[in-house]
Amino acid sequence: EKIASRIRTGEEIVKSKKSGFTWRQRAVFEVFNRFEPLKRYAKKAGVEETWDDPTIQAFNILNKNTIVQNWLGRKSTPILLRDGNWEVVTEGSVADYQKLVKGKESEFISYLVARRVVSLHNTITQMKNMGEATSRLESIVKKDDFDLADATAVVDKYDKEFLEATRIFDAINRNLIRFSYENDLINKDQTNSFLSEKGYASFSRYVEDELEGALGTIKTGAKSKVSSFKERTGSTLDIVDPTYSQVMAINEIVGKSMENRLWNIVDGLAAKDPEIAARFEKIEPMPAVDKQGKVSFPQEHDPSMIRFFKNGKREFRKAAPEFLAVMKALRGKEKDLFVNLIRLPSSVFTRLTT
């Protein structure tokens, strides 16, 4: 009960507004007007209708809602590979583990939180035994202010009962990490680090009716790096239901990965053609450090720039108007899908209310 009292669930975190566009209306508006530059330059580079054609990836992005639905409510979870192909993984969906815990949703999300608390304490103990520094992790534990005895009691009580549901939950997290790696949002070292963490559950915080906090704001605009991968600092603020946070992570990672793959493809065309390169000009990242030591990149706020990641590192390109128009169309699509996400697989969310 102590752990459950610090978790937010239900209507308060899933409210949304209608976009005013149907999917078909938005697709017609965007596709037939905004993707012409991609098709034009693909033809110029001699890669039209191949996997190196960015138009194909743009159409993939328009189909993002179907891909997200697979992760949420179907048996298969497609992963976009770096070569442009798709791999279908059949390890279960969000709906599968929701069915397994039906009637005990509150206990399951409390178990997920407690499991991560116990895992973090175990990690600290192991690091101390190996003579490694633990001050950062101990700071997180202190700020979280969870009682280890309470968390251990919850884990011991539900470990066996939630074994299969947890297996599916963990598999989805692993596949999201792989999706991100395949599309250059994170590098190999980061991937291995995330995969090595046992008992992961999102500790996103609930602040003033918005989803933001220690893990970073949950949002879909590609101007921010994936919030799921932001370093945690610890907090006593309420935690958003980890199953809901996972749904948001699916939407965010699928969208950002697909857009990142698109701009990597465009950059590949620019590397081979001087004319395209002149309209998609590489600009070196220029980090700025404030008085508190926080690093930022002023280019992030330049409307003429397109930011994407290669091997987990920021890349900036000064883009010609036609590429900026494509980006604007993609971001509009992303926003509409995020706003309407909750309505797509409604059965998945019927048990989120307290």
Coordinates of C-alpha atoms in Angstrom, one line a residue, residues 25-293:
Q25 CA -7.2 13.3 -44.2
R26 CA -3.8 13.8 -42.6
A27 CA -2.2 11.3 -44.8
V28 CA -3.6 12.9 -48.0
F29 CA -2.5 16.3 -46.8
E30 CA 1.0 15.2 -46.0
V31 CA 1.9 12.6 -48.6
F32 CA 0.9 14.1 -51.9
N33 CA 2.3 17.5 -51.1
R34 CA 5.3 17.2 -48.8
F35 CA 7.3 14.1 -49.8
E36 CA 8.0 15.2 -53.3
P37 CA 11.5 16.4 -52.4
L38 CA 12.5 13.0 -51.1
K39 CA 11.3 11.3 -54.3
R40 CA 13.1 13.9 -56.4
Y41 CA 16.5 13.5 -54.7
A42 CA 16.1 9.7 -54.6
K43 CA 15.7 9.7 -58.3
K44 CA 18.7 12.1 -58.8
A45 CA 20.9 9.8 -56.6
G46 CA 19.8 6.7 -58.6
V47 CA 18.1 5.0 -55.6
E48 CA 14.5 5.5 -56.4
E49 CA 12.2 2.6 -55.1
T50 CA 15.1 0.9 -53.3
W51 CA 15.7 0.7 -49.5
D52 CA 17.9 3.7 -49.9
D53 CA 15.0 5.8 -51.1
P54 CA 13.9 8.1 -48.2
T55 CA 10.4 8.3 -49.7
I56 CA 9.9 4.6 -48.6
Q57 CA 10.8 5.4 -45.1
A58 CA 8.5 8.5 -45.1
F59 CA 5.6 6.2 -46.0
N60 CA 6.7 3.8 -43.2
I61 CA 6.3 6.7 -40.8
L62 CA 2.8 7.4 -42.1
N63 CA 2.0 3.8 -41.1
K64 CA 3.4 4.3 -37.6
N65 CA 0.0 3.9 -35.9
T66 CA -0.4 0.3 -37.2
I67 CA 3.1 -0.5 -36.0
V68 CA 2.4 0.9 -32.5
Q69 CA -0.8 -1.1 -32.4
N70 CA 1.1 -4.3 -33.0
W71 CA 3.3 -3.6 -30.0
L72 CA 0.2 -2.7 -27.9
G73 CA -2.3 -5.4 -28.8
R74 CA -1.1 -8.1 -31.1
K75 CA 1.2 -11.0 -30.8
S76 CA 4.0 -9.7 -33.1
T77 CA 6.2 -6.6 -32.5
P78 CA 8.0 -5.4 -35.7
I79 CA 11.4 -3.9 -35.3
L80 CA 12.9 -1.6 -38.1
L81 CA 16.4 -2.8 -38.9
R82 CA 19.2 -0.4 -40.0
D83 CA 19.1 -1.9 -43.5
G84 CA 15.4 -0.8 -43.9
N85 CA 13.9 -4.3 -43.5
W86 CA 11.6 -5.3 -40.7
E87 CA 12.0 -8.1 -38.2
V88 CA 8.9 -9.5 -36.5
V89 CA 9.4 -10.6 -32.9
T90 CA 6.7 -12.7 -31.2
E91 CA 7.4 -12.4 -27.5
G92 CA 4.0 -10.8 -26.5
S93 CA 2.4 -7.4 -26.4
V94 CA 1.1 -5.0 -23.7
A95 CA -2.3 -6.5 -24.1
D96 CA -1.0 -9.9 -23.4
Y97 CA 0.5 -9.1 -20.0
Q98 CA -2.6 -6.9 -19.2
K99 CA -4.8 -10.0 -19.6
L100 CA -2.5 -12.0 -17.3
V101 CA -2.8 -9.4 -14.4
K102 CA -6.5 -8.6 -14.9
G103 CA -8.1 -7.8 -11.6
K104 CA -4.7 -7.3 -10.0
E105 CA -3.4 -4.3 -12.0
S106 CA -2.6 -2.2 -8.9
E107 CA -0.6 -5.1 -7.4
F108 CA 1.3 -5.6 -10.7
I109 CA 2.4 -2.0 -11.1
S110 CA 3.4 -1.9 -7.4
Y111 CA 5.4 -5.1 -8.0
L112 CA 7.2 -3.5 -11.0
V113 CA 8.2 -0.5 -8.9
A114 CA 9.2 -2.6 -5.9
R115 CA 11.3 -4.9 -8.2
R116 CA 13.3 -2.0 -9.5
V117 CA 13.9 -0.7 -6.0
V118 CA 15.2 -4.0 -4.9
S119 CA 17.3 -4.4 -8.0
L120 CA 18.9 -1.0 -7.4
H121 CA 19.9 -1.9 -3.9
N122 CA 21.3 -5.2 -5.1
T123 CA 23.4 -3.4 -7.7
I124 CA 24.8 -1.1 -5.1
T125 CA 25.8 -4.1 -2.9
Q126 CA 27.5 -5.8 -5.9
M127 CA 29.4 -2.7 -6.8
K128 CA 30.6 -2.2 -3.3
N129 CA 31.8 -5.8 -3.2
M130 CA 33.8 -5.1 -6.4
G131 CA 35.2 -1.9 -5.0
E132 CA 33.3 0.4 -7.4
A133 CA 32.0 3.9 -6.6
T134 CA 28.3 3.9 -5.6
S135 CA 27.7 7.5 -4.6
R136 CA 25.5 8.4 -7.6
L137 CA 23.3 5.3 -7.1
E138 CA 23.1 5.8 -3.3
S139 CA 22.0 9.4 -4.0
I140 CA 19.2 8.1 -6.2
V141 CA 18.1 5.6 -3.5
K142 CA 18.1 8.4 -0.9
K143 CA 16.0 10.8 -3.1
D144 CA 13.5 8.0 -4.0
D145 CA 12.9 7.3 -0.3
F146 CA 11.5 3.9 -0.7
D147 CA 11.7 1.4 2.2
L148 CA 13.7 -1.6 1.1
A149 CA 11.9 -3.9 3.5
D150 CA 8.5 -2.9 2.0
A151 CA 9.8 -3.4 -1.6
T152 CA 11.3 -6.8 -0.7
A153 CA 8.0 -7.9 0.8
V154 CA 6.1 -7.0 -2.4
V155 CA 8.6 -8.8 -4.6
D156 CA 8.6 -11.9 -2.4
K157 CA 4.8 -12.0 -2.4
Y158 CA 4.2 -11.6 -6.2
D159 CA 7.4 -13.0 -7.9
K160 CA 5.8 -16.3 -8.9
E161 CA 2.3 -15.0 -9.6
F162 CA 3.5 -12.3 -12.0
L163 CA 6.3 -14.4 -13.6
E164 CA 4.9 -14.6 -17.1
A165 CA 3.5 -11.1 -17.2
T166 CA 6.9 -9.7 -16.1
R167 CA 8.6 -11.8 -18.8
I168 CA 6.5 -10.1 -21.5
F169 CA 7.0 -6.7 -19.9
D170 CA 10.8 -7.2 -19.8
A171 CA 10.8 -8.5 -23.4
I172 CA 9.1 -5.4 -24.7
N173 CA 11.7 -3.2 -22.9
R174 CA 14.5 -5.2 -24.5
N175 CA 13.0 -5.0 -27.9
L176 CA 12.5 -1.2 -27.6
I177 CA 16.2 -0.9 -26.7
R178 CA 17.1 -3.0 -29.8
F179 CA 14.7 -0.8 -32.0
S180 CA 16.6 2.3 -30.8
Y181 CA 20.0 0.7 -31.4
E182 CA 19.1 -0.5 -34.9
N183 CA 18.2 3.1 -35.8
D184 CA 21.2 4.9 -34.2
L185 CA 19.4 6.6 -31.3
I186 CA 21.8 4.8 -29.0
N187 CA 25.2 3.2 -29.5
K188 CA 26.4 -0.3 -28.7
D189 CA 27.9 0.5 -25.3
Q190 CA 24.6 2.2 -24.3
T191 CA 22.6 -0.7 -25.6
N192 CA 24.7 -3.2 -23.6
S193 CA 24.4 -1.1 -20.5
F194 CA 20.6 -0.8 -20.7
L195 CA 20.2 -4.5 -21.5
S196 CA 22.3 -5.4 -18.4
E197 CA 20.0 -3.6 -16.0
K198 CA 17.8 -6.1 -14.2
G199 CA 14.2 -5.4 -13.1
Y200 CA 13.8 -2.2 -15.2
A201 CA 10.6 -0.2 -14.8
S202 CA 10.1 3.4 -15.8
F203 CA 10.2 5.9 -12.9
S204 CA 8.8 8.8 -14.8
R205 CA 7.3 11.4 -12.4
Y206 CA 3.9 13.1 -12.2
V207 CA 4.1 16.9 -12.0
E208 CA 1.2 19.4 -12.1
D209 CA -0.9 17.2 -14.4
E210 CA 1.9 16.8 -16.9
L211 CA 4.1 13.8 -17.5
E212 CA 7.6 15.1 -16.7
G213 CA 10.2 14.8 -14.1
A214 CA 13.3 12.8 -13.2
L215 CA 13.4 10.8 -16.4
G216 CA 12.5 13.9 -18.5
T217 CA 9.2 14.9 -20.1
I218 CA 7.4 12.3 -22.1
K219 CA 6.9 13.9 -25.4
T220 CA 7.2 12.9 -29.1
G221 CA 8.8 15.8 -30.8
A222 CA 12.1 14.7 -32.2
K223 CA 13.9 17.8 -30.9
S224 CA 14.4 15.9 -27.6
K225 CA 16.3 12.7 -27.2
V226 CA 14.3 9.6 -26.1
S227 CA 13.1 10.3 -22.6
S228 CA 13.3 6.6 -21.7
F229 CA 17.1 6.8 -21.9
K230 CA 17.6 10.0 -19.9
E231 CA 19.6 9.5 -16.7
R232 CA 17.6 9.2 -13.5
T233 CA 18.3 11.4 -10.5
G234 CA 15.8 10.2 -8.0
S235 CA 12.7 11.9 -6.5
T236 CA 9.9 11.6 -4.0
L237 CA 7.4 12.8 -6.5
D238 CA 4.7 10.3 -7.5
I239 CA 5.6 7.7 -10.2
V240 CA 3.5 7.3 -13.3
D241 CA 2.2 3.8 -13.7
P242 CA 5.2 1.9 -15.3
T243 CA 2.8 0.1 -17.7
Y244 CA 1.5 3.4 -19.0
S245 CA 5.0 4.7 -19.3
Q246 CA 6.0 1.7 -21.4
V247 CA 3.1 2.4 -23.8
M248 CA 4.3 6.0 -24.1
A249 CA 7.9 4.7 -24.7
I250 CA 6.6 2.5 -27.5
N251 CA 5.0 5.4 -29.2
E252 CA 8.1 7.6 -28.7
I253 CA 10.8 5.2 -29.6
V254 CA 9.0 3.8 -32.7
G255 CA 8.3 7.4 -34.0
K256 CA 11.8 8.8 -33.2
S257 CA 13.6 5.7 -34.6
M258 CA 11.7 5.8 -37.9
E259 CA 12.3 9.5 -38.3
N260 CA 16.0 9.1 -37.4
R261 CA 16.3 6.4 -40.0
L262 CA 14.8 8.7 -42.6
W263 CA 17.4 11.5 -42.0
N264 CA 20.2 9.0 -41.9
I265 CA 19.1 7.8 -45.4
V266 CA 18.9 11.4 -46.6
D267 CA 22.4 12.1 -45.2
G268 CA 23.6 9.0 -47.1
L269 CA 22.3 10.6 -50.4
A270 CA 24.1 13.8 -49.5
A271 CA 27.4 12.0 -49.0
K272 CA 27.2 10.8 -52.6
D273 CA 25.8 13.8 -54.4
P274 CA 27.3 17.4 -54.0
E275 CA 24.0 19.1 -55.0
I276 CA 22.1 17.2 -52.3
A277 CA 24.9 17.9 -49.8
A278 CA 24.6 21.6 -50.5
R279 CA 20.9 21.5 -49.5
F280 CA 21.6 19.2 -46.5
E281 CA 24.8 20.8 -45.2
K282 CA 26.7 19.3 -42.3
I283 CA 27.2 21.6 -39.3
E284 CA 29.4 20.5 -36.4
P285 CA 27.7 20.3 -33.0
M286 CA 28.7 23.3 -30.8
P287 CA 28.0 22.4 -27.2
A288 CA 27.5 25.2 -24.6
V289 CA 28.1 24.7 -20.9
D290 CA 26.2 26.9 -18.3
K291 CA 27.3 27.9 -14.8
Q292 CA 25.8 24.7 -13.3
G293 CA 27.8 22.6 -15.8

